[in-house]
XYZ file of C-alpha atoms in Angstrom:
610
model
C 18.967 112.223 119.372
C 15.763 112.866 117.320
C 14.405 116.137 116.915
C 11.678 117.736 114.549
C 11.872 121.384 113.336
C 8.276 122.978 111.940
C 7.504 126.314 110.258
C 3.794 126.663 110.349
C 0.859 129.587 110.708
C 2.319 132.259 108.003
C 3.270 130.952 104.613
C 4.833 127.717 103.206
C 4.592 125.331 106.106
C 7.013 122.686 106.429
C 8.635 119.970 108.645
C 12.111 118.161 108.918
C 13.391 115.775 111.065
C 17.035 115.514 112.266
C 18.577 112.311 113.363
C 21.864 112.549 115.015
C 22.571 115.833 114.199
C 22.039 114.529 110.332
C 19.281 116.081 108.228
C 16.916 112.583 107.468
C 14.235 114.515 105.861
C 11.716 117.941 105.173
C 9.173 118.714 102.924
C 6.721 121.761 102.382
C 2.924 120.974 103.772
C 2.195 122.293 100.399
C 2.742 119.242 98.076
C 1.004 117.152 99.996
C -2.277 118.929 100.414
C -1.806 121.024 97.265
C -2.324 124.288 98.199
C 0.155 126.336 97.082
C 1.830 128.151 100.481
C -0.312 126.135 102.559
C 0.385 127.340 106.502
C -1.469 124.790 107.854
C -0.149 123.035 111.005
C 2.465 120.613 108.981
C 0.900 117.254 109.891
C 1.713 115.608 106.733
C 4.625 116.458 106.390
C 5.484 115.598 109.962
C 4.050 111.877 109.220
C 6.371 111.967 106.275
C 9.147 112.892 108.017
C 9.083 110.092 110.823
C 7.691 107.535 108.551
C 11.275 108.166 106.219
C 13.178 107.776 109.366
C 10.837 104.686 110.911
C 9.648 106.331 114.147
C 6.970 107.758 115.603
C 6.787 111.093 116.874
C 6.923 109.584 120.964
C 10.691 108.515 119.833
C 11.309 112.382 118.925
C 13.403 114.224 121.676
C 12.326 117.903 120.974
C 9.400 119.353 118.975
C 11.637 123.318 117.470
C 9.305 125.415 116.163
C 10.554 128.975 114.417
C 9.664 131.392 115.986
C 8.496 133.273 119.067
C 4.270 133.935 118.580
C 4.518 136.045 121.718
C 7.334 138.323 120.872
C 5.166 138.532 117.480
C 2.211 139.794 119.226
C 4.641 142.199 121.280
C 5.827 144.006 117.523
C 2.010 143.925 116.358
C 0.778 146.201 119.375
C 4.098 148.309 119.919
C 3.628 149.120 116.013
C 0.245 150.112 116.605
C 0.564 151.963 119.639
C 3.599 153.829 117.565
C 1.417 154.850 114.727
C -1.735 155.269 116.557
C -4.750 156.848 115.856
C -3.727 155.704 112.093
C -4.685 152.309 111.428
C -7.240 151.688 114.516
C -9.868 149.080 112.479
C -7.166 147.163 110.916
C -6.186 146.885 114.729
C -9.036 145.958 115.351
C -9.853 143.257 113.202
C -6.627 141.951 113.876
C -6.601 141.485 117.492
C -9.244 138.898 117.244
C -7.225 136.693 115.177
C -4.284 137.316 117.463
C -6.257 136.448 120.814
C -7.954 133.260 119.007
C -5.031 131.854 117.091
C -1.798 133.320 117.053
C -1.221 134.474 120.760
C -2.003 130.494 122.055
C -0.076 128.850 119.301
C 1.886 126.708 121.930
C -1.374 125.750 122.761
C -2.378 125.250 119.343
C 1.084 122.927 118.510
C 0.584 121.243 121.612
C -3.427 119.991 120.438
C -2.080 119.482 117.265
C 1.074 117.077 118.169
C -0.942 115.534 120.739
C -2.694 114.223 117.599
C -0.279 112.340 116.890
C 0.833 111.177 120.093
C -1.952 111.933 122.541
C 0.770 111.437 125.367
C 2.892 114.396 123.998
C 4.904 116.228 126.727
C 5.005 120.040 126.511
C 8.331 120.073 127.720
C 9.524 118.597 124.994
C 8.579 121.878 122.618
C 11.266 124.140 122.124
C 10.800 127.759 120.201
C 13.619 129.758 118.220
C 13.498 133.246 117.097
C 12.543 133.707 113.975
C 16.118 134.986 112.307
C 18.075 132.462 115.004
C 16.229 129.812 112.744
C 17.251 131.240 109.751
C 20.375 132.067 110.333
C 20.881 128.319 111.929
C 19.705 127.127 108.766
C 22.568 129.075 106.848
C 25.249 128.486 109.164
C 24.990 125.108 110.194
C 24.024 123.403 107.402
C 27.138 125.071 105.372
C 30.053 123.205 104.399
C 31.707 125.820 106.428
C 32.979 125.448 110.278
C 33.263 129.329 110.751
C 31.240 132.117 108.686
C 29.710 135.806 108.786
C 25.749 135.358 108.206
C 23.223 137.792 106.593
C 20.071 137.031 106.977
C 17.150 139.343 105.352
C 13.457 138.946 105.209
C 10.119 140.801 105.491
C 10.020 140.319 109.215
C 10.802 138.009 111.934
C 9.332 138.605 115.524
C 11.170 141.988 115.455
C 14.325 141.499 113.462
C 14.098 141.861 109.660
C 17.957 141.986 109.002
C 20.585 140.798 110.929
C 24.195 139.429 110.978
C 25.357 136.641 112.863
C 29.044 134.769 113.435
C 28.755 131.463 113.271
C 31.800 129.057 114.619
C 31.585 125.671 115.497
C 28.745 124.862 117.071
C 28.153 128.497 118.394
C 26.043 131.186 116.365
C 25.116 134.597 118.276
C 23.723 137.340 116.656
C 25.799 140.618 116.644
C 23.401 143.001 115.066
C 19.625 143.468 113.772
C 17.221 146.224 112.393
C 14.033 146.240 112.862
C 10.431 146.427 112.111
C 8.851 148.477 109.988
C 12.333 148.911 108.531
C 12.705 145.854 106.203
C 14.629 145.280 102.962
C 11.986 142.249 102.382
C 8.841 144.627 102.418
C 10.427 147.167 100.741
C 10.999 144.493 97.453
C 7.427 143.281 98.703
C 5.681 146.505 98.525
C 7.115 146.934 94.889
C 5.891 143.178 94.063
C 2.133 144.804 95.355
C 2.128 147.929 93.125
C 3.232 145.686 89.936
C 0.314 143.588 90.113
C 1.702 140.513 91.761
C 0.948 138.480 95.039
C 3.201 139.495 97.883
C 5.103 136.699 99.230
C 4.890 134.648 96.299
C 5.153 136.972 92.946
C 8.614 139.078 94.284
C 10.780 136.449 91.906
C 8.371 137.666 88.707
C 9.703 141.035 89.794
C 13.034 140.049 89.981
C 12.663 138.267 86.075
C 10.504 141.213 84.834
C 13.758 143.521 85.824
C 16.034 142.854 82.479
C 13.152 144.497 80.743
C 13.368 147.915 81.598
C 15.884 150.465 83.121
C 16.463 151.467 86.551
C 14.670 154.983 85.554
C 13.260 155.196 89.325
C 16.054 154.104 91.227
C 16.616 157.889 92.782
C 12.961 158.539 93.007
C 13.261 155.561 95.361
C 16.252 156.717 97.004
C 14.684 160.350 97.364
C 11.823 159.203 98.841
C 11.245 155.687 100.075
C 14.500 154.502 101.854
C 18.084 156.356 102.912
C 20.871 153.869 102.814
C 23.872 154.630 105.009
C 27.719 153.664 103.938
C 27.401 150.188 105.896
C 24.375 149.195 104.353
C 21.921 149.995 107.166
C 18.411 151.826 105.558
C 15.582 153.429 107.063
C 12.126 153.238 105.032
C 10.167 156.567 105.122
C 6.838 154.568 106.003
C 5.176 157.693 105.364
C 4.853 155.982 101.300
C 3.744 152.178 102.867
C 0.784 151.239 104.773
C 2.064 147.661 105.826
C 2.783 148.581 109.524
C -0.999 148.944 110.520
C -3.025 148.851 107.386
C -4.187 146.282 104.803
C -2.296 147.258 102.048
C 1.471 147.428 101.242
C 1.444 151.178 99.891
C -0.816 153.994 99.898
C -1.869 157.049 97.735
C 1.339 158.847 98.645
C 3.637 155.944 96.830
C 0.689 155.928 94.066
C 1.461 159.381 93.518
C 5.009 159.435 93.774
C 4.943 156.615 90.844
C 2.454 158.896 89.017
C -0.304 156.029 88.964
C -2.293 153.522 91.336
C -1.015 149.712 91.404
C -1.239 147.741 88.695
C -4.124 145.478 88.614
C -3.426 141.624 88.496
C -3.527 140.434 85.112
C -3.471 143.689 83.550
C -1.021 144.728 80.586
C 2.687 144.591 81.803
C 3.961 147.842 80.336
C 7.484 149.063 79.969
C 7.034 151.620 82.747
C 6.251 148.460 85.326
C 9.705 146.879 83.741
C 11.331 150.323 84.732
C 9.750 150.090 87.999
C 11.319 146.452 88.372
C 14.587 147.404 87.100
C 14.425 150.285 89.762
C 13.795 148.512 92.831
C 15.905 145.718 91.768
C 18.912 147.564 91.667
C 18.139 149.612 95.041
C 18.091 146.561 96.686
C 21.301 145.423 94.983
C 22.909 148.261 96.281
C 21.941 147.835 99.897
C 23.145 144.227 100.083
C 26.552 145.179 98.517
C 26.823 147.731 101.230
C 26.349 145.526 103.657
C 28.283 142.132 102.794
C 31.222 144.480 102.054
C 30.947 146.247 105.733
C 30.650 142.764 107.251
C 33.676 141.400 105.374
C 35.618 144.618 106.899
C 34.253 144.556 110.087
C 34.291 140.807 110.788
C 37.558 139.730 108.788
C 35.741 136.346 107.824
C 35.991 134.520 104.679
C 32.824 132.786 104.576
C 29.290 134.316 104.161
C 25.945 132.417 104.738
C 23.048 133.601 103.411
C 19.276 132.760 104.222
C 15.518 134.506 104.312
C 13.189 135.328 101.963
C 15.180 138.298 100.035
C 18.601 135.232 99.725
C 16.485 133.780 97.222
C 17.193 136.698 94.946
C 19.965 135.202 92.880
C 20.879 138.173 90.693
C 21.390 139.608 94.134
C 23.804 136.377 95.536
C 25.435 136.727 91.871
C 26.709 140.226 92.116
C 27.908 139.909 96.268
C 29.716 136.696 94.735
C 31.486 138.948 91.783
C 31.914 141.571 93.998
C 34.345 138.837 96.005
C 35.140 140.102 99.350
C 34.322 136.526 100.675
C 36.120 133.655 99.322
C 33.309 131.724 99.341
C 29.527 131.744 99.800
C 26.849 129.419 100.657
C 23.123 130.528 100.659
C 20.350 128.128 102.179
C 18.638 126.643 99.466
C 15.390 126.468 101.078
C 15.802 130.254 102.455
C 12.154 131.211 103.064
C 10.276 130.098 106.050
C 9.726 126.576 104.784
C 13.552 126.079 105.525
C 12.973 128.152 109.079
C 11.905 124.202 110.224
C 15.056 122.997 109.420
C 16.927 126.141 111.325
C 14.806 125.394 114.135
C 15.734 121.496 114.584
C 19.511 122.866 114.108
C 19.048 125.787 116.827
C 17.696 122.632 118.736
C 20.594 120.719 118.044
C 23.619 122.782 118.282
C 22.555 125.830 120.019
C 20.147 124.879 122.869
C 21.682 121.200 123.359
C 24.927 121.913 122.618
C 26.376 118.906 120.309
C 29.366 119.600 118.532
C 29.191 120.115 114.480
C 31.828 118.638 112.416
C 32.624 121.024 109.050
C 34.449 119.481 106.518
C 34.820 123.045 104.586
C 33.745 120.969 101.133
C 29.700 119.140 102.048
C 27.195 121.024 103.077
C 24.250 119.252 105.424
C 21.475 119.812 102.645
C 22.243 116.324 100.865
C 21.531 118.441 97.564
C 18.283 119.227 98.827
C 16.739 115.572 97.759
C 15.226 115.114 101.306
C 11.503 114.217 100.160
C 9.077 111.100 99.233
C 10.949 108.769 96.965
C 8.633 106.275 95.836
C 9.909 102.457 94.751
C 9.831 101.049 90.802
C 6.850 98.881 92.022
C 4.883 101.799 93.967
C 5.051 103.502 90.301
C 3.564 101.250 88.426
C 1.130 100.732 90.878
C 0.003 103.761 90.940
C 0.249 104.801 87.486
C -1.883 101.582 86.683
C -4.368 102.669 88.851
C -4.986 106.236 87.125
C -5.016 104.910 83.884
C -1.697 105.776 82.541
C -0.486 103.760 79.661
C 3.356 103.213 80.485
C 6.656 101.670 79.233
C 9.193 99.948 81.305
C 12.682 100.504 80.142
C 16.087 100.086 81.376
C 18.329 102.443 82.222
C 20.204 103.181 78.969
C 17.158 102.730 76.925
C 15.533 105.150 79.103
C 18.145 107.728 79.102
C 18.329 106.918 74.997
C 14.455 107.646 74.697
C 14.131 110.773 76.370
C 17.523 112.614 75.079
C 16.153 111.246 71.787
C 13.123 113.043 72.382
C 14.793 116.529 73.768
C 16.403 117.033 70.407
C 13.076 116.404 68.406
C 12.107 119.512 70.991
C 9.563 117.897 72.425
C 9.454 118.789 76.859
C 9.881 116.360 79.094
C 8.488 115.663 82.436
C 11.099 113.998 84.644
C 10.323 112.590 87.311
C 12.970 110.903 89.815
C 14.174 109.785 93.446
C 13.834 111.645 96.138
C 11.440 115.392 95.979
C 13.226 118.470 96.700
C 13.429 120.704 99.842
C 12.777 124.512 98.834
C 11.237 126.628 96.188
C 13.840 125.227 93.330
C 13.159 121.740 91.332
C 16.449 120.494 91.048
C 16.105 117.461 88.821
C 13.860 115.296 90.587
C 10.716 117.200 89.571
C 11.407 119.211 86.945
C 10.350 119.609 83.516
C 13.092 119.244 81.077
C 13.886 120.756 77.742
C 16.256 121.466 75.146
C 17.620 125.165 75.522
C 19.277 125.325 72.169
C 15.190 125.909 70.820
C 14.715 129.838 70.471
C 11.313 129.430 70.659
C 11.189 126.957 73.920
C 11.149 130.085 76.748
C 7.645 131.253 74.851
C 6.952 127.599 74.367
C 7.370 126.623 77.731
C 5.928 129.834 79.381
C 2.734 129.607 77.662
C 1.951 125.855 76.259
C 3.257 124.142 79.840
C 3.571 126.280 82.769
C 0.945 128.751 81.752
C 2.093 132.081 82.867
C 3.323 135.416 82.042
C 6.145 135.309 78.674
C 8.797 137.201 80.111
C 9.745 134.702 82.966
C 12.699 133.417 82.468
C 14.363 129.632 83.018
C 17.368 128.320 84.593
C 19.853 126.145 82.714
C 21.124 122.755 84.700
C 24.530 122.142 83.442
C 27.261 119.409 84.501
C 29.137 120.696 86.871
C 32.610 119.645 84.764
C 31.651 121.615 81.746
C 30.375 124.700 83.778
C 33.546 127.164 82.670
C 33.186 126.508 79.463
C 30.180 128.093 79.489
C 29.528 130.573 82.093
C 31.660 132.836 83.970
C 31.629 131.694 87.634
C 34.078 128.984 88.764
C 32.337 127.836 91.799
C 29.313 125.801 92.786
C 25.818 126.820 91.810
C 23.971 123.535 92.945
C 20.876 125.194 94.124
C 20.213 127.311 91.304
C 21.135 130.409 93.606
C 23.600 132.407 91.373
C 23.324 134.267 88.505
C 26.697 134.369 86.239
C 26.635 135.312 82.606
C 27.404 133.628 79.722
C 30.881 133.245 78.397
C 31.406 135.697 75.422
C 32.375 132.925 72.615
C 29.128 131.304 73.434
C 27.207 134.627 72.913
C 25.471 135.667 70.095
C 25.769 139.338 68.554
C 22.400 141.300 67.660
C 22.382 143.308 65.079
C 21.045 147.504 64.955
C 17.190 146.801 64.753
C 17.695 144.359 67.817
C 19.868 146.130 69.828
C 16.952 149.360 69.655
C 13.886 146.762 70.269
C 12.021 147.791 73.855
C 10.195 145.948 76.808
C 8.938 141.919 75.746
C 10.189 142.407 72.202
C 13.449 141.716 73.549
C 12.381 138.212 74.399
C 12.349 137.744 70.764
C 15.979 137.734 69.949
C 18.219 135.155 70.455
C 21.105 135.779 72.549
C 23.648 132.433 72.825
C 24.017 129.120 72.064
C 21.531 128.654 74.474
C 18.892 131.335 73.611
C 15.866 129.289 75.872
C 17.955 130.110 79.185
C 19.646 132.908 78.399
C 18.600 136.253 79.728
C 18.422 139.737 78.048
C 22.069 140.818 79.881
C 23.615 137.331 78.799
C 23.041 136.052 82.414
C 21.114 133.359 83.535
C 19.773 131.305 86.894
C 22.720 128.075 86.634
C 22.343 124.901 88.788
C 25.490 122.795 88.906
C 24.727 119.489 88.109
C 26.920 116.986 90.395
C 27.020 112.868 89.930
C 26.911 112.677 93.704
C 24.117 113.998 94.964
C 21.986 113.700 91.453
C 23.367 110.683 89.349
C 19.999 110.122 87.407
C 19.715 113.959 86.244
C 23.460 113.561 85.944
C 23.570 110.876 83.433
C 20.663 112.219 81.719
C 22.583 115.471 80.922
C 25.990 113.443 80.145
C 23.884 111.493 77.872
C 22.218 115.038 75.752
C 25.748 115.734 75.890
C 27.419 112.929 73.585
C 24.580 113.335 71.442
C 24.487 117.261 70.908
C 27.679 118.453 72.264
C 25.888 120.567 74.571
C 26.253 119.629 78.426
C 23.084 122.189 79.309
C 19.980 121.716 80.023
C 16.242 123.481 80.672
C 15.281 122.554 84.184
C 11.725 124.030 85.591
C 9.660 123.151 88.072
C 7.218 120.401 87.395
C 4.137 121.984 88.218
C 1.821 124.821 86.261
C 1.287 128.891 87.584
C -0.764 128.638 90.665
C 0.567 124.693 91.587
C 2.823 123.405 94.372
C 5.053 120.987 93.180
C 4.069 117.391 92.073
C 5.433 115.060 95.015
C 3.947 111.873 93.703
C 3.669 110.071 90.308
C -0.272 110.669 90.239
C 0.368 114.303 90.564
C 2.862 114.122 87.843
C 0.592 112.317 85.484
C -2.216 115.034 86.042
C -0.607 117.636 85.180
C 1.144 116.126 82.095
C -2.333 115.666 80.821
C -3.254 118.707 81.473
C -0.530 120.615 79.851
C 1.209 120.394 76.251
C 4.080 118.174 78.019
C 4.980 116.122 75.287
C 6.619 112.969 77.248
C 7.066 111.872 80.913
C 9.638 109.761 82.863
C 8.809 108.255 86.263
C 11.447 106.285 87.701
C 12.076 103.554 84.546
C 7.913 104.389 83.650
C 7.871 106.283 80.227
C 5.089 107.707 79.004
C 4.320 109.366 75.620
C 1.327 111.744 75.194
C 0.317 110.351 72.287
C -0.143 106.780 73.598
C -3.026 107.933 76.663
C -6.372 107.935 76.914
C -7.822 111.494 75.325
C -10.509 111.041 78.099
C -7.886 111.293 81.423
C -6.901 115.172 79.909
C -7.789 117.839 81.980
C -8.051 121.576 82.228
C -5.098 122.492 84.170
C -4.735 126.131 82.542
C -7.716 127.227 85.023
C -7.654 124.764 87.763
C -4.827 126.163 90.371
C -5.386 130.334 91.738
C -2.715 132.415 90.088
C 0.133 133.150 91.909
């Protein structure tokens, strides 16, 4: 049984394919066409997909796709005809786009998948709800054969929370709120008045919260949202334009904040890091409420999360301290790029039936290496044919070279196996450094990625030396949790540090492992396991035996405003376009100072800022 699950039309398309009930591969649209978010129909990815699992797509069973456009289009005019006469021209240049594109999207997937097999049969597309694909996504691919699930978002078709139970094979939802009342737009609206790009800059808010103190949090709770005992919230939507307008807030929230929205760009001051702290720890708040009513109402052990707001993983690291479940698994790919692999799973297990077999210990996700992988020979080939002056080394001379070159504090692009599924690189594209440096967070932030200082980076640490570091004894593989750093591995700040304000706190060191370390001793940990990664694994055994430090910088390999590289030419652009020092591809190593000065580029100015 073959059958394809696609997220398309809104942000971060993607596709993945399911063989047997086994996830064979998924990938975002984005790093292939390399537009960040692209929400294109997913046709590249879909040829990726069946060309990893050698079919085409007439050998696919069912076409899944996430979500229900017509139950969409329902919530757009009920919400309109609710706050009606307010909002009538943004009604009105929406319908348009709804009675062109969105409203006939089975039409639209069935022109585009007859594209690729002009004989396509209708019947063979399936649709899931929006938060049934999320959900699915959690639940199924868990480790786990029975679990509570939370899943929280902007907005679905309707649903923009909801809880599910999830046993077996069978996953019903017990309980949802609803549009306009969302914990997702509530975070998102903040993300607007800072500055930043709604559904893509909420994780700057999240990293710009250490900065400043929850000052507004009761502003926010007098005003914006009233949060019962079990968690459930209603947003006073007379602050937030987002049901029928084109912005997220209005004058009303301007004035309640005592000034308009930041502009993008503009000077981050320490009332915006207030303002971060604020909603930050509202939101906190409400999920705690929540995953502990669930635990008492449903009795379960295991908790699932997945949508957009699961990726907040100073969120997933206090309902994991908090420990009313034993154990919890969040979706690694929890936006609506992983809503393609919820759908093929809904497909699977839900509407078809097929048992699931949970072995309480493996999740599904294969570590979330389920992209292109390209062959020793395919590298060279194609680094040849841009130019690229490389080095072929073995193995241990590799590993030798570029730990050799991590302690000289030079950053490494690393480059390896198969491309991750999700927001996260995970040690297949990832740009590595050494986080003992207390200058490599600025370093990195401004010489390589080319974005804002205060953003912080996760450490990837070997999973066996992970207590004697941080304080969380379970696994963190998809850099989803936030645990702080053990005490003997902290370092104390003296008066004058301890009374610096706002980005001057960036300054001071804070562990052993200043480059990684936040400004409340936490930080963003992926587990590093020889199963699922052994290359990244023996890379950080091997900066181990030589420093005595099994830890790690790991960062997306990409620059602000860039998908992802999925291929080794993308990787050598933007290594000459940035300050990256060295690159590995596969057993290719590259040094900066042995390429052509002619193949650099501008890459500071060549991607929109995110």
């Amino acid at each position: 049984m073959r059958i394809l699950g696609l997220s398309a039309f809104y942000h971060d398309s993607a596709a993945a394919l399911l063989v047997g009930g086994g996830i064979v591969a998924a990938a975002q649209e984005e790093r292939f066409t390399r537009k960040k978010h692209d929400s294109a129909f997913p046709r590249r990815a879909i040829e990726y997909c069946l060309g990893e699992a050698g079919v085409s797509l007439k050998q696919v069973d069912y076409v899944v796709f996430y979500d229900k456009p017509f139950l969409k289009f329902e919530r757009l005019l009920e919400s309109y005809i609710a706050f009606a006469p307010k909002g009538f021209s943004s009604f009105r240049n929406a319908l348009p786009v709804w009675l062109k594109e969105k409203l006939f999207q089975r039409s639209l997937l069935n022109r585009s998948l007859r594209y690729l097999d002009p004989e396509f049969d209708e019947k063979r597309l399936l649709f899931s709800e929006h938060h049934q694909s999320h959900a699915a996504s959690a639940f199924f691919a868990s480790p786990f054969d029975r679990a509570a699930i939370l899943t929280m978002d902007g907005v679905g078709e309707w649903a923009t929370t909801s809880v599910s139970l999830g046993n077996g094979n069978d996953l019903k939802t017990v309980r949802e709120l609803h549009f306009p009342h969302s914990l997702g737009l509530l975070y998102s609206a903040m993300t607007h008045y800072l500055g930043f790009r709604v559904n893509s800059g909420e994780y700057k808010v999240m990293g710009l919260a250490p900065y400043g103190e929850p000052k507004f949090t009761q502003a926010i709770l007098d005003h914006l949202v009233d949060i019962k005992d079990d968690g459930s919230f209603r947003l006073n939507m007379d602050y937030f334009d987002f049901a029928t307008g084109t912005r997220m807030t209005n004058t009303r929230f301007d004035t309640l904040f005592q000034s308009a929205a930041r502009e993008p760009e503009e000077l981050i001051t320490l009332r915006h890091m207030d303002l971060a702290a604020s909603v930050q720890a509202v939101v906190e708040e409400i999920v705690l409420r929540m995953t502990r009513s669930l635990a008492r109402e449903t009795g379960e052990k295991n908790l699932c999360l997945a949508g957009g707001v699961a990726l907040n993983c100073v969120c997933n690291g206090r309902v994991l301290r908090d420990g009313r479940f034993d154990r919890i698994w969040v979706q690694p790919a929890s936006g609506d790029a992983g809503g393609a692999i919820g759908a093929a799973l809904a497909g699977y297990h839900s509407f078809l039936g097929k048992p699931r077999l949970a072995d309480e210990q493996t999740d599904k996700m294969r570590g979330s290496y389920l992209g292109p992988h390209f062959s020793q020979r395919e590298i060279e080939d194609r680094l040849n044919d841009v130019g690229a002056k490389t080095t072929v080394l073995e193995d241990g001379e590799l590993f030798a070279r570029a730990v050799n070159d991590l302690c000289e504090q030079r950053v490494l692009g690393w480059f390896q196996g198969r491309m991750e599924f999700g927001p996260r690189a995970l040690g297949a594209r990832s740009i590595i450094a050494d986080p003992r440096a207390p200058d490599m967070q600025t370093h990195l932030n401004l010489k390589i990625k080319y974005r804002e200082s205060f953003r912080p980076f996760a450490p990837a640490i070997l999973r066996a030396a992970l207590e004697d570091w941080f304080e969380i004894d379970t696994d963190s593989p998809y850099m989803l949790m936030v645990a702080e750093v053990i005490r003997s591995r902290r370092r104390q700040m003296t008066e004058d540090e301890r009374s610096l304000f706002g980005i001057d706190k960036l300054k001071v060191p804070r562990s052993e492992i200043p480059a990684v370390t936040h400004l409340d001793y936490s930080a963003r940990i992926q587990t590093v396991h020889e199963d699922t990664n052994p290359r990244f694994h023996a890379l950080l055994t091997a900066f181990n035996e030589m420093t005595g430090c099994p830890v790690l910088v790991n960062t997306s390999f990409n620059v602000r405003g860039e998908p992802i590289v999925c291929t080794p030419e993308d990787a050598f652009r933007c290594f000459m376009g940035t300050d990256m020092d060295s690159l590995a591809i596969g057993n290719c190593y590259l040094s900066k100072n042995d390429q052509d000065p002619e193949l650099k580029e501008n890459y500071r100015d060549r991607f929109k800022l995110d």
